[in-house]
Short mmCIF file of C-alpha atoms in Angstrom, two decimals:
data_model
loop_
_atom_site.label_atom_id
_atom_site.label_comp_id
_atom_site.label_asym_id
_atom_site.label_seq_id
_atom_site.Cartn_x
_atom_site.Cartn_y
_atom_site.Cartn_z
CA MET E 1 -0.20 0.31 -0.09
CA GLU E 2 1.34 3.84 -1.30
CA TRP E 3 0.62 6.93 0.01
CA LYS E 4 1.12 9.40 -3.26
CA ASN E 5 0.06 12.90 -3.89
CA PHE E 6 -2.92 12.49 -6.08
CA ASP E 7 -1.07 14.54 -8.73
CA LEU E 8 1.22 12.14 -8.51
CA LEU E 9 -1.63 8.86 -10.41
CA ASP E 10 -1.95 7.90 -13.78
CA SER E 11 -5.60 8.25 -12.56
CA TYR E 12 -5.21 12.44 -12.25
CA GLY E 13 -4.04 12.60 -16.09
CA LYS E 14 -7.11 10.30 -17.03
CA LEU E 15 -9.66 12.76 -14.97
CA LYS E 16 -8.19 16.33 -16.33
CA ALA E 17 -8.02 14.45 -19.86
CA LEU E 18 -12.62 13.58 -19.73
CA LYS E 19 -14.70 16.19 -21.30
CA PRO E 20 -17.01 17.55 -19.02
CA VAL E 21 -20.45 15.78 -19.38
CA MET E 22 -23.28 18.50 -19.97
CA VAL E 23 -26.02 17.72 -17.83
CA LYS E 24 -28.35 19.05 -19.07
CA ASP E 25 -27.96 17.40 -22.34
CA VAL E 26 -28.47 13.85 -20.68
CA MET E 27 -30.90 15.15 -18.17
CA ALA E 28 -33.23 16.58 -20.99
CA GLY E 29 -36.56 13.92 -22.04
CA GLU E 30 -36.69 10.52 -21.23
CA ASN E 31 -33.22 9.62 -21.61
CA GLY E 32 -33.26 12.12 -18.19
CA ALA E 33 -35.68 9.43 -16.84
CA VAL E 34 -34.19 6.10 -17.67
CA ARG E 35 -30.16 7.98 -16.29
CA VAL E 36 -31.92 8.59 -12.94
CA GLU E 37 -33.18 5.03 -12.77
CA ASN E 38 -29.47 3.83 -13.30
CA TYR E 39 -27.11 6.52 -12.04
CA GLN E 40 -27.16 5.44 -7.88
CA VAL E 41 -25.95 3.53 -5.10
CA PRO E 42 -28.44 1.18 -2.38
CA MET E 43 -27.56 2.75 0.38
CA SER E 44 -28.37 0.72 3.71
CA ASN E 45 -31.69 0.95 4.98
CA GLY E 46 -33.87 0.80 1.97
CA MET E 47 -32.12 4.22 0.94
CA VAL E 48 -30.07 5.06 -1.93
CA TYR E 49 -27.83 7.38 -3.02
CA ASN E 50 -28.70 8.64 -6.81
CA PHE E 51 -26.49 10.88 -8.81
CA ALA E 52 -27.97 11.05 -11.64
CA ALA E 53 -27.91 14.92 -12.55
CA LYS E 54 -23.87 14.84 -11.67
CA GLN E 55 -21.75 15.75 -15.17
CA VAL E 56 -19.83 11.79 -14.87
CA ASP E 57 -21.32 9.29 -17.54
CA ASP E 58 -19.84 5.18 -17.59
CA THR E 59 -16.68 7.13 -18.94
CA VAL E 60 -15.49 9.29 -15.99
CA LEU E 61 -17.04 6.66 -13.70
CA ASP E 62 -14.36 3.83 -15.18
CA VAL E 63 -11.90 6.12 -14.29
CA LEU E 64 -13.21 6.88 -11.34
CA GLN E 65 -13.20 3.36 -10.31
CA GLY E 66 -9.56 3.27 -11.02
CA LEU E 67 -8.59 5.76 -8.91
CA ALA E 68 -10.24 3.82 -6.70
CA ASP E 69 -8.41 0.93 -7.36
CA GLU E 70 -4.83 3.16 -8.27
CA ALA E 71 -5.29 5.17 -4.56
CA GLU E 72 -6.24 1.73 -2.67
CA LEU E 73 -8.90 3.16 -0.73
CA THR E 74 -10.83 0.21 0.62
CA ALA E 75 -7.30 -0.66 0.82
CA LYS E 76 -6.97 2.37 2.73
CA PHE E 77 -10.21 1.53 4.66
CA GLU E 78 -9.53 -1.78 6.26
CA ALA E 79 -6.30 -0.67 7.32
CA LEU E 80 -7.62 2.49 9.12
CA TYR E 81 -10.43 0.18 10.93
CA ASN E 82 -7.75 -2.68 11.43
CA GLY E 83 -5.61 0.29 13.60
CA ALA E 84 -3.36 1.05 11.66
CA VAL E 85 -1.78 4.74 12.83
CA ILE E 86 -3.72 6.90 9.46
CA ASN E 87 -3.63 10.32 12.19
CA THR E 88 -0.17 11.29 11.12
CA GLY E 89 -0.14 14.51 12.36
CA GLU E 90 -0.76 13.14 16.18
CA LYS E 91 1.04 9.69 15.09
CA ARG E 92 -2.70 8.14 16.64
CA MET E 93 -4.78 4.98 15.53
CA VAL E 94 -8.53 6.22 13.51
CA LEU E 95 -11.16 4.42 15.75
CA HIS E 96 -14.64 6.23 14.98
CA GLN E 97 -15.96 3.27 13.45
CA LEU E 98 -15.23 0.93 16.45
CA CYS E 99 -17.99 2.91 18.86
CA ARG E 100 -20.39 1.87 16.13
CA GLY E 101 -19.25 -1.94 15.42
CA GLN E 102 -15.74 -4.60 14.54
CA LEU E 103 -14.92 -4.39 11.13
CA GLY E 104 -12.24 -6.09 10.95
CA ASN E 105 -9.58 -7.18 13.58
CA ASP E 106 -9.69 -6.42 16.87
CA VAL E 107 -7.49 -3.39 17.90
CA ILE E 108 -5.42 -3.33 20.08
CA ALA E 109 -4.54 -0.21 22.24
CA ASP E 110 -3.77 1.27 25.86
CA GLY E 111 -3.38 -2.84 26.78
CA VAL E 112 -7.12 -2.85 26.17
CA ASN E 113 -9.95 -4.42 23.11
CA LYS E 114 -10.63 -0.74 22.00
CA ARG E 115 -14.25 -2.14 20.95
CA GLU E 116 -14.81 -3.50 24.43
CA PHE E 117 -13.41 -0.24 25.48
CA TYR E 118 -16.31 1.23 23.54
CA VAL E 119 -19.23 -1.03 24.32
CA THR E 120 -18.16 -0.75 28.32
CA GLN E 121 -18.46 2.77 27.75
CA GLN E 122 -22.02 2.72 25.99
CA LYS E 123 -22.79 0.23 28.93
CA ARG E 124 -22.55 2.05 31.16
CA ILE E 125 -23.76 5.26 30.33
CA ALA E 126 -27.11 2.70 29.74
CA GLU E 127 -26.94 1.78 33.42
CA PHE E 128 -27.02 5.32 34.46
CA CYS E 129 -29.44 6.16 32.20
CA GLU E 130 -31.74 4.04 33.94
CA LYS E 131 -31.03 4.79 37.51
CA VAL E 132 -31.97 8.40 35.96
CA TYR E 133 -35.19 7.35 34.64
CA SER E 134 -36.15 5.13 38.10
CA GLY E 135 -35.45 7.88 40.19
CA GLU E 136 -32.58 6.03 41.70
CA ILE E 137 -30.49 9.10 40.73
CA VAL E 138 -32.82 12.24 41.96
CA ASN E 139 -31.32 15.42 42.89
CA GLU E 140 -30.44 16.72 46.19
CA ASN E 141 -34.66 16.61 47.02
CA GLY E 142 -35.01 12.95 45.83
CA GLU E 143 -36.28 14.28 43.16
CA LYS E 144 -35.97 13.72 39.66
CA PHE E 145 -34.04 14.65 36.58
CA THR E 146 -35.87 16.39 33.30
CA THR E 147 -33.17 17.81 30.84
CA ILE E 148 -29.30 16.98 29.84
CA VAL E 149 -27.78 20.24 29.40
CA GLN E 150 -24.62 19.07 26.63
CA ILE E 151 -21.67 21.82 27.87
CA GLY E 152 -18.97 21.95 24.48
CA ILE E 153 -18.16 22.93 22.04
CA GLY E 154 -17.03 21.79 18.43
CA GLY E 155 -17.65 18.21 18.23
CA SER E 156 -18.86 18.13 21.05
CA ASP E 157 -21.57 20.08 20.19
CA LEU E 158 -22.21 20.44 16.16
CA GLY E 159 -22.79 16.42 15.86
CA PRO E 160 -24.84 16.29 19.29
CA ARG E 161 -26.57 18.66 18.83
CA ALA E 162 -27.67 18.34 14.64
CA LEU E 163 -28.35 14.07 16.12
CA TYR E 164 -30.63 15.45 18.55
CA LEU E 165 -32.77 18.43 17.53
CA ALA E 166 -33.61 15.83 13.56
CA LEU E 167 -34.68 13.30 16.91
CA GLU E 168 -36.28 15.51 18.96
CA GLY E 169 -39.80 15.86 16.66
CA TRP E 170 -39.96 11.73 15.51
CA ALA E 171 -39.38 10.92 19.46
CA LYS E 172 -42.28 13.12 20.79
CA VAL E 173 -44.85 11.35 18.90
CA ASN E 174 -43.30 8.04 19.45
CA ASN E 175 -43.34 8.64 23.45
CA THR E 176 -39.48 8.48 24.05
CA LEU E 177 -38.16 11.06 24.99
CA LYS E 178 -37.19 11.03 28.10
CA MET E 179 -35.48 13.94 28.86
CA ASP E 180 -35.38 17.45 26.99
CA ALA E 181 -31.57 18.43 25.44
CA LYS E 182 -29.81 21.72 25.20
CA PHE E 183 -26.98 22.99 24.45
CA ILE E 184 -24.05 25.69 25.31
CA SER E 185 -21.26 25.70 23.45
CA ASN E 186 -20.27 29.28 22.65
CA VAL E 187 -18.31 31.51 25.70
CA ASP E 188 -20.79 34.30 24.57
CA PRO E 189 -22.05 34.38 28.39
CA ASP E 190 -25.33 35.14 26.00
CA ASP E 191 -25.31 31.61 25.12
CA ALA E 192 -25.04 30.05 28.62
CA THR E 193 -27.35 32.51 30.05
CA ALA E 194 -30.44 31.93 27.47
CA VAL E 195 -30.19 28.22 27.90
CA LEU E 196 -29.88 28.34 31.43
CA LYS E 197 -32.85 30.69 31.08
CA THR E 198 -35.20 28.30 29.44
CA VAL E 199 -34.33 25.41 31.56
CA ASP E 200 -35.05 24.30 35.43
CA ILE E 201 -31.93 23.80 37.51
CA ALA E 202 -33.31 22.15 40.04
CA HIS E 203 -34.25 19.31 37.97
CA SER E 204 -31.13 19.60 35.40
CA LEU E 205 -28.52 17.90 34.76
CA PHE E 206 -25.44 18.91 33.05
CA VAL E 207 -22.96 17.12 31.00
CA VAL E 208 -19.71 18.68 30.70
CA VAL E 209 -17.69 16.95 27.23
CA SER E 210 -14.01 18.19 27.06
CA LYS E 211 -11.18 15.85 25.81
CA SER E 212 -8.81 16.66 28.07
CA GLY E 213 -10.68 18.26 30.36
CA THR E 214 -8.16 21.94 29.11
CA THR E 215 -10.41 23.04 26.60
CA LEU E 216 -10.91 26.80 27.60
CA GLU E 217 -14.46 27.59 26.21
CA THR E 218 -16.05 24.64 27.85
CA LEU E 219 -14.05 25.35 31.11
CA THR E 220 -15.60 29.02 31.56
CA ASN E 221 -19.05 27.42 30.66
CA GLU E 222 -18.69 25.25 33.11
CA ALA E 223 -17.44 27.84 35.70
CA PHE E 224 -20.72 30.01 34.53
CA VAL E 225 -22.82 27.44 35.07
CA LYS E 226 -21.56 26.12 38.54
CA ASN E 227 -22.21 29.63 39.52
CA ALA E 228 -26.24 29.27 37.95
CA ILE E 229 -26.19 25.94 40.15
CA GLU E 230 -25.50 26.73 43.53
CA ALA E 231 -27.59 30.47 43.45
CA ALA E 232 -30.56 28.28 42.83
CA GLY E 233 -29.13 26.93 46.12
CA CYS E 234 -27.68 23.74 44.63
CA ASN E 235 -24.28 21.30 44.82
CA PRO E 236 -22.60 21.55 41.42
CA SER E 237 -21.43 18.04 41.78
CA LYS E 238 -25.00 16.31 42.39
CA HIS E 239 -26.34 17.99 38.65
CA MET E 240 -22.88 17.66 36.89
CA LEU E 241 -21.37 15.17 34.51
CA ALA E 242 -18.14 13.98 32.69
CA VAL E 243 -17.64 13.32 29.34
CA THR E 244 -13.41 13.19 29.05
CA SER E 245 -10.09 10.22 28.99
CA GLU E 246 -9.04 8.11 31.74
CA THR E 247 -6.25 11.01 32.22
CA SER E 248 -8.34 14.63 31.87
CA PRO E 249 -8.66 15.88 35.24
CA LEU E 250 -12.37 15.68 34.80
CA ALA E 251 -12.01 11.74 35.29
CA ASN E 252 -12.92 10.37 38.13
CA ASN E 253 -13.64 13.52 39.92
CA PRO E 254 -15.36 13.98 43.25
CA ALA E 255 -16.96 17.16 41.41
CA TYR E 256 -19.49 14.85 38.98
CA LEU E 257 -21.97 12.65 39.68
CA ASP E 258 -20.18 10.56 37.22
CA SER E 259 -17.41 9.86 33.92
CA PHE E 260 -17.80 8.43 30.68
CA TYR E 261 -14.69 7.79 28.79
CA MET E 262 -13.37 8.40 25.48
CA ASP E 263 -10.26 8.53 23.74
CA ASP E 264 -7.19 10.27 21.31
CA TYR E 265 -8.02 7.62 19.02
CA ILE E 266 -11.58 9.54 18.02
CA GLY E 267 -11.39 13.65 16.53
CA GLY E 268 -13.74 15.73 17.70
CA ARG E 269 -15.96 16.04 14.75
CA TYR E 270 -15.96 11.95 14.65
CA SER E 271 -16.70 11.60 18.27
CA SER E 272 -21.08 11.40 17.80
CA SER E 273 -20.73 7.75 18.14
CA SER E 274 -18.81 7.76 20.58
CA ALA E 275 -19.95 8.66 24.49
CA VAL E 276 -19.44 12.25 23.63
CA GLY E 277 -22.61 11.99 21.86
CA GLY E 278 -23.55 8.64 23.64
CA CYS E 279 -24.83 10.07 26.74
CA VAL E 280 -26.20 13.04 25.77
CA LEU E 281 -28.44 10.95 23.55
CA SER E 282 -29.26 7.75 25.11
CA LEU E 283 -30.63 10.40 28.17
CA ALA E 284 -32.60 12.13 25.89
CA PHE E 285 -34.02 9.18 23.75
CA GLY E 286 -33.61 5.63 25.75
CA PRO E 287 -30.01 4.25 24.93
CA GLU E 288 -32.08 1.67 22.22
CA VAL E 289 -32.80 4.86 20.62
CA PHE E 290 -29.42 5.32 20.48
CA ALA E 291 -27.69 2.08 19.84
CA ARG E 292 -30.33 2.37 16.97
CA ILE E 293 -28.49 4.80 15.13
CA MET E 294 -25.23 2.91 15.74
CA ASP E 295 -26.45 0.25 13.66
CA GLY E 296 -27.41 2.58 10.71
CA ALA E 297 -23.91 4.12 10.34
CA ALA E 298 -23.08 0.53 11.32
CA ALA E 299 -24.45 -0.92 8.28
CA GLU E 300 -23.26 2.29 5.61
CA ASP E 301 -19.89 1.64 6.88
CA GLN E 302 -20.53 -2.04 5.79
CA LEU E 303 -20.72 -0.98 2.87
CA ALA E 304 -18.27 1.01 2.45
CA LYS E 305 -15.73 -2.13 2.25
CA ASN E 306 -17.05 -1.97 -1.05
CA ALA E 307 -14.05 -1.62 -3.77
CA ASP E 308 -17.05 -1.30 -6.54
CA ILE E 309 -17.54 2.61 -5.81
CA ARG E 310 -20.90 1.63 -8.11
CA LYS E 311 -22.29 -0.53 -4.88
CA ASN E 312 -19.81 1.64 -2.39
CA PRO E 313 -22.65 5.10 -2.35
CA ALA E 314 -19.50 7.40 0.43
CA MET E 315 -16.99 6.13 -2.56
CA MET E 316 -18.92 7.31 -5.03
CA ASP E 317 -20.30 10.87 -3.76
CA ALA E 318 -16.58 10.81 -2.76
CA LEU E 319 -15.09 10.30 -5.78
CA ILE E 320 -17.18 12.22 -7.67
CA GLY E 321 -16.38 15.77 -5.17
CA VAL E 322 -12.94 14.94 -6.42
CA TYR E 323 -13.74 15.16 -10.34
CA GLU E 324 -16.28 18.54 -9.26
CA ARG E 325 -13.20 20.07 -6.75
CA ASN E 326 -9.60 19.01 -8.65
CA PHE E 327 -10.88 18.86 -13.06
CA LEU E 328 -14.73 20.75 -12.54
CA GLY E 329 -12.95 23.51 -10.54
CA TYR E 330 -15.76 24.55 -8.40
CA PRO E 331 -14.96 25.67 -4.79
CA SER E 332 -18.42 24.69 -2.95
CA THR E 333 -20.75 21.98 -2.01
CA ALA E 334 -24.66 23.25 -0.69
CA VAL E 335 -25.84 20.78 1.05
CA LEU E 336 -29.95 21.46 1.46
CA PRO E 337 -32.35 18.93 3.22
CA TYR E 338 -35.21 19.14 2.49
CA SER E 339 -36.11 18.55 6.16
CA GLN E 340 -36.37 21.07 8.88
CA ALA E 341 -35.94 18.38 11.89
CA LEU E 342 -32.07 17.87 10.26
CA SER E 343 -31.58 22.01 10.83
CA ARG E 344 -28.33 21.92 12.10
CA PHE E 345 -27.19 19.01 10.30
CA PRO E 346 -25.15 21.22 7.36
CA ALA E 347 -23.28 23.01 10.61
CA HIS E 348 -22.53 19.46 11.81
CA LEU E 349 -21.07 18.79 7.30
CA GLN E 350 -19.48 22.37 7.81
CA GLN E 351 -17.15 21.23 10.71
CA LEU E 352 -16.45 17.32 9.75
CA ASP E 353 -15.45 18.85 6.28
CA MET E 354 -13.18 22.21 6.39
CA GLU E 355 -11.64 20.76 9.30
CA SER E 356 -10.43 17.46 7.99
CA ASN E 357 -9.97 18.20 5.09
CA GLY E 358 -9.21 21.98 4.29
CA LYS E 359 -5.50 20.77 4.41
CA SER E 360 -2.57 22.34 2.25
CA VAL E 361 -0.12 19.81 2.52
CA ASN E 362 0.72 16.00 2.73
CA ARG E 363 0.00 13.02 5.04
CA PHE E 364 4.00 13.74 5.55
CA GLY E 365 4.05 17.53 6.18
CA GLU E 366 4.31 18.36 2.42
CA PRO E 367 3.38 21.25 0.11
CA ILE E 368 0.36 19.21 -2.29
CA ASP E 369 0.20 21.67 -5.97
CA TYR E 370 -3.62 20.46 -6.24
CA VAL E 371 -7.04 22.05 -4.16
CA THR E 372 -8.43 19.47 -1.96
CA GLY E 373 -11.84 20.66 0.72
CA PRO E 374 -14.79 22.94 -0.68
CA THR E 375 -16.67 25.24 1.32
CA ILE E 376 -19.12 23.47 2.75
CA PHE E 377 -22.70 25.45 3.47
CA GLY E 378 -26.39 25.03 3.85
CA GLU E 379 -29.92 25.44 4.53
CA PRO E 380 -33.13 22.95 5.11
CA GLY E 381 -35.11 23.89 2.18
CA THR E 382 -38.28 25.14 1.40
CA ASN E 383 -35.80 27.79 2.76
CA GLY E 384 -33.31 28.31 1.21
CA GLN E 385 -34.99 28.19 -1.98
CA HIS E 386 -36.57 31.80 -0.66
CA SER E 387 -32.61 32.52 0.59
CA PHE E 388 -29.93 31.49 -1.44
CA TYR E 389 -31.12 30.04 -4.43
CA GLN E 390 -30.74 32.99 -6.43
CA LEU E 391 -27.61 32.88 -6.68
CA LEU E 392 -27.42 28.77 -6.85
CA HIS E 393 -29.71 29.31 -9.77
CA GLN E 394 -27.74 32.72 -11.94
CA GLY E 395 -24.16 33.81 -9.81
CA THR E 396 -21.54 33.27 -11.64
CA ASP E 397 -19.98 30.28 -9.52
CA ILE E 398 -21.43 26.56 -10.35
CA ILE E 399 -22.05 25.08 -6.57
CA PRO E 400 -22.45 21.22 -6.48
CA LEU E 401 -25.63 20.25 -4.26
CA GLN E 402 -25.95 17.27 -2.34
CA PHE E 403 -29.59 17.26 -1.33
CA VAL E 404 -31.78 15.07 1.03
CA GLY E 405 -35.12 14.24 0.46
CA TYR E 406 -37.73 12.04 2.14
CA ARG E 407 -41.02 10.58 1.59
CA ASN E 408 -42.74 10.99 4.46
CA ASN E 409 -42.88 12.82 6.90
CA GLN E 410 -41.43 12.26 10.93
CA MET E 411 -44.00 13.25 12.50
CA ASP E 412 -46.71 11.23 10.71
CA ASN E 413 -49.08 14.17 10.63
CA ASP E 414 -50.01 15.38 7.75
CA VAL E 415 -52.72 17.31 6.01
CA ASP E 416 -54.88 18.06 2.80
CA ILE E 417 -54.18 21.28 1.21
CA GLN E 418 -55.94 22.08 -2.71
CA GLY E 419 -55.19 18.25 -3.92
CA SER E 420 -52.06 17.51 -2.22
CA THR E 421 -50.31 16.96 0.78
CA SER E 422 -47.47 19.58 3.11
CA GLN E 423 -44.45 16.26 2.09
CA GLN E 424 -46.01 15.82 -1.32
CA LYS E 425 -45.40 19.77 -1.65
CA LEU E 426 -42.04 19.34 -0.29
CA SER E 427 -40.94 16.18 -2.42
CA ALA E 428 -42.01 18.35 -5.13
CA ASN E 429 -39.85 21.35 -4.17
CA VAL E 430 -37.41 18.31 -4.13
CA ALA E 431 -38.07 17.33 -7.73
CA ALA E 432 -38.37 20.71 -9.41
CA GLN E 433 -35.38 21.86 -8.18
CA ILE E 434 -33.30 19.18 -9.47
CA MET E 435 -34.37 19.91 -12.50
CA ALA E 436 -34.45 23.29 -13.11
CA PHE E 437 -30.45 23.15 -12.22
CA ALA E 438 -30.01 20.84 -14.12
CA CYS E 439 -31.65 21.84 -17.63
CA GLY E 440 -32.08 25.84 -16.59
CA LYS E 441 -34.87 27.14 -18.63
CA ASP E 442 -34.43 29.85 -22.01
CA ASP E 443 -35.81 32.76 -22.16
CA GLU E 444 -35.51 36.23 -24.23
CA ASN E 445 -35.24 38.34 -21.27
CA ARG E 446 -31.88 38.27 -20.04
CA ASN E 447 -32.76 38.37 -16.14
CA LYS E 448 -35.69 34.98 -16.57
CA TYR E 449 -32.93 32.96 -17.86
CA PHE E 450 -31.19 29.97 -16.24
CA GLU E 451 -28.37 28.63 -18.26
CA GLY E 452 -28.87 25.16 -16.38
CA ASN E 453 -26.01 22.50 -16.06
CA ARG E 454 -26.31 23.25 -12.53
CA PRO E 455 -25.11 19.56 -10.86
CA SER E 456 -26.67 17.57 -8.46
CA SER E 457 -27.22 14.46 -5.95
CA ILE E 458 -29.54 12.87 -3.58
CA ILE E 459 -29.88 10.99 -0.67
CA VAL E 460 -33.46 9.90 -0.54
CA ALA E 461 -34.98 7.75 2.53
CA ASP E 462 -38.67 6.21 3.44
CA LYS E 463 -38.33 8.37 6.46
CA LEU E 464 -35.80 10.19 8.94
CA VAL E 465 -35.76 7.87 11.53
CA PRO E 466 -32.70 6.78 14.21
CA GLU E 467 -31.58 3.55 11.62
CA THR E 468 -31.42 6.29 8.42
CA LEU E 469 -30.49 9.22 10.65
CA GLY E 470 -26.91 7.06 11.36
CA ALA E 471 -26.34 5.72 8.24
CA LEU E 472 -26.32 10.04 6.86
CA LEU E 473 -24.33 10.33 9.13
CA ALA E 474 -21.53 7.68 8.34
CA HIS E 475 -21.89 8.86 4.48
CA PHE E 476 -20.43 11.69 5.03
CA GLU E 477 -17.89 10.60 7.71
CA ASN E 478 -16.91 8.15 5.23
CA LYS E 479 -16.90 10.74 2.33
CA VAL E 480 -14.89 12.92 4.20
CA MET E 481 -12.50 9.71 4.79
CA PHE E 482 -12.14 9.05 1.24
CA GLN E 483 -11.28 12.03 0.04
CA GLY E 484 -8.80 12.33 2.80
CA PHE E 485 -7.36 9.19 1.10
CA VAL E 486 -8.05 10.47 -2.64
CA TRP E 487 -6.26 14.07 -1.93
CA ASN E 488 -2.76 12.43 0.17
CA ILE E 489 -3.97 14.36 3.47
CA ASN E 490 -4.17 13.40 6.79
CA SER E 491 -8.22 14.23 7.52
CA PHE E 492 -7.98 13.21 11.16
CA ASP E 493 -6.18 16.76 12.64
CA GLN E 494 -7.19 19.99 13.07
CA GLU E 495 -3.80 22.53 14.09
CA GLY E 496 -5.73 24.90 12.11
CA VAL E 497 -7.65 25.70 14.99
CA GLN E 498 -5.15 25.83 17.62
CA LEU E 499 -3.31 28.88 16.73
CA GLY E 500 -6.45 31.29 17.45
CA LYS E 501 -6.44 29.62 20.51
CA LEU E 502 -2.54 30.60 21.45
CA LEU E 503 -3.14 34.20 20.70
CA ALA E 504 -6.02 34.56 22.68
CA LYS E 505 -3.96 32.84 26.12
CA LYS E 506 -2.33 35.43 24.81
CA VAL E 507 -4.54 38.76 24.92
CA LEU E 508 -5.95 37.36 27.95
CA ALA E 509 -3.22 37.17 29.64
CA LYS E 510 -2.12 40.71 28.37
CA GLU E 511 1.47 39.68 26.59
CA THR E 512 0.72 41.14 23.74
CA ASP E 513 2.31 44.04 21.46
CA GLY E 514 1.36 45.44 17.88
CA ALA E 515 -2.28 45.16 16.96
CA LEU E 516 -2.75 42.10 18.85
CA THR E 517 -3.23 45.15 21.57
CA ALA E 518 -4.89 47.21 19.84
CA TYR E 519 -7.50 44.76 18.42
CA SER E 520 -7.12 43.87 22.40
CA LYS E 521 -8.39 47.69 23.22
CA LEU E 522 -10.66 48.19 20.98
CA LEU E 523 -12.73 45.45 21.72
CA GLY E 524 -12.80 46.95 25.46
CA ILE E 525 -10.58 44.10 26.48
CA PHE E 526 -8.28 46.04 29.07
#
């Protein structure tokens, strides 16, 4: 197995020589209908990844298959899940998939079987949940807890928050919402204050999430919350949990009711499958629902092992994205879920993709001569249609689109209005947008002319439930991983977030000069 820069592969030259496919031509008429049926890859749980409106044909797909083979994507994934040191920057293994299932050999690290370690943490969390639900664990007045508040930032917030919001409504109508969940992330005191104003502190549990136990924003918010708990006449040690590493100052600390553990082999943006997501989501929905999310993710991980891109949805998505980024010259991707429940999922994908593949050096720290990760942004439809779709349709940049759609609504509540239900209207908008972007519209009035040829793909599921949510999570994690392999970059460190943190500490210590001092004065720090 070799790790080569992308532009040193034979496939790079072959892709560069390809003639771009005109979407508006291949999607027009009955040929477009046949293409929609044929250009898709089955996913788990009845889902499908459809790429008919992408700028690819069988010739492009054959070259992309050759790229997958030449870059040894399947072998590299196999090395990852079998415990190879894939995170070269921090010299660590990458094991987030192991939280949801055994993909290969036993992985032994730190003297323990890591799959058993992750399962043990899930079991400990489940046991804690049952004690909370049954009233064995209560507040100092002997009363049950009703709310869980997660205190964390970055991957300790974005992924778990997105998953909670995705299932909150579903859980309510299915009578599986055990506790309301809230999230505090921003060190802005208005964030913590706003959340605390919405909860009954005496009946709330607070989960402090920090792998190192030293994250400035999280520890600041923890102190903020502790102050509020004490002001409410409560004992913080009776209301707080820690999710951290076994070696952090938060571990086995009497200031917390309990501590649940993660390790250095799971990066923050990949940590929703670990105790980071497992604790808050299990408390909110019940451990059984969290297990269902993990089952959905595990099923998608199994598909990611397939060497045939026509049977591997994450790899197909990844390679088409590489083709668009490196050879069609598209700098951005819009993620457009047609489900209000996925309102924060694009924000999670921003971190997942941009923190992973926003790199300009290869795995060995050497500069590279090709572009890597795109800019990710998005909002739920149909809201986005009345916001930024103008630029997507008629702007000067072509921006590839990633739709997510569902055949049925999540909460089993709809009405027929003027001959169609709200869900049918929502789905009609998805279909219409795909074709409008692909084929455009001729008009002598140039203000009303749509050029078309704007590529998109769509992931379709029957309904947003725990299993399909887990599959969606794993699909994008694996897509990002495969793209990082192609670009020969390390998708699992994030040095880009460190410099700002270092300078902020200097400001707070008043160890500044020049413009940094001037900006500090401008902002009223000193």
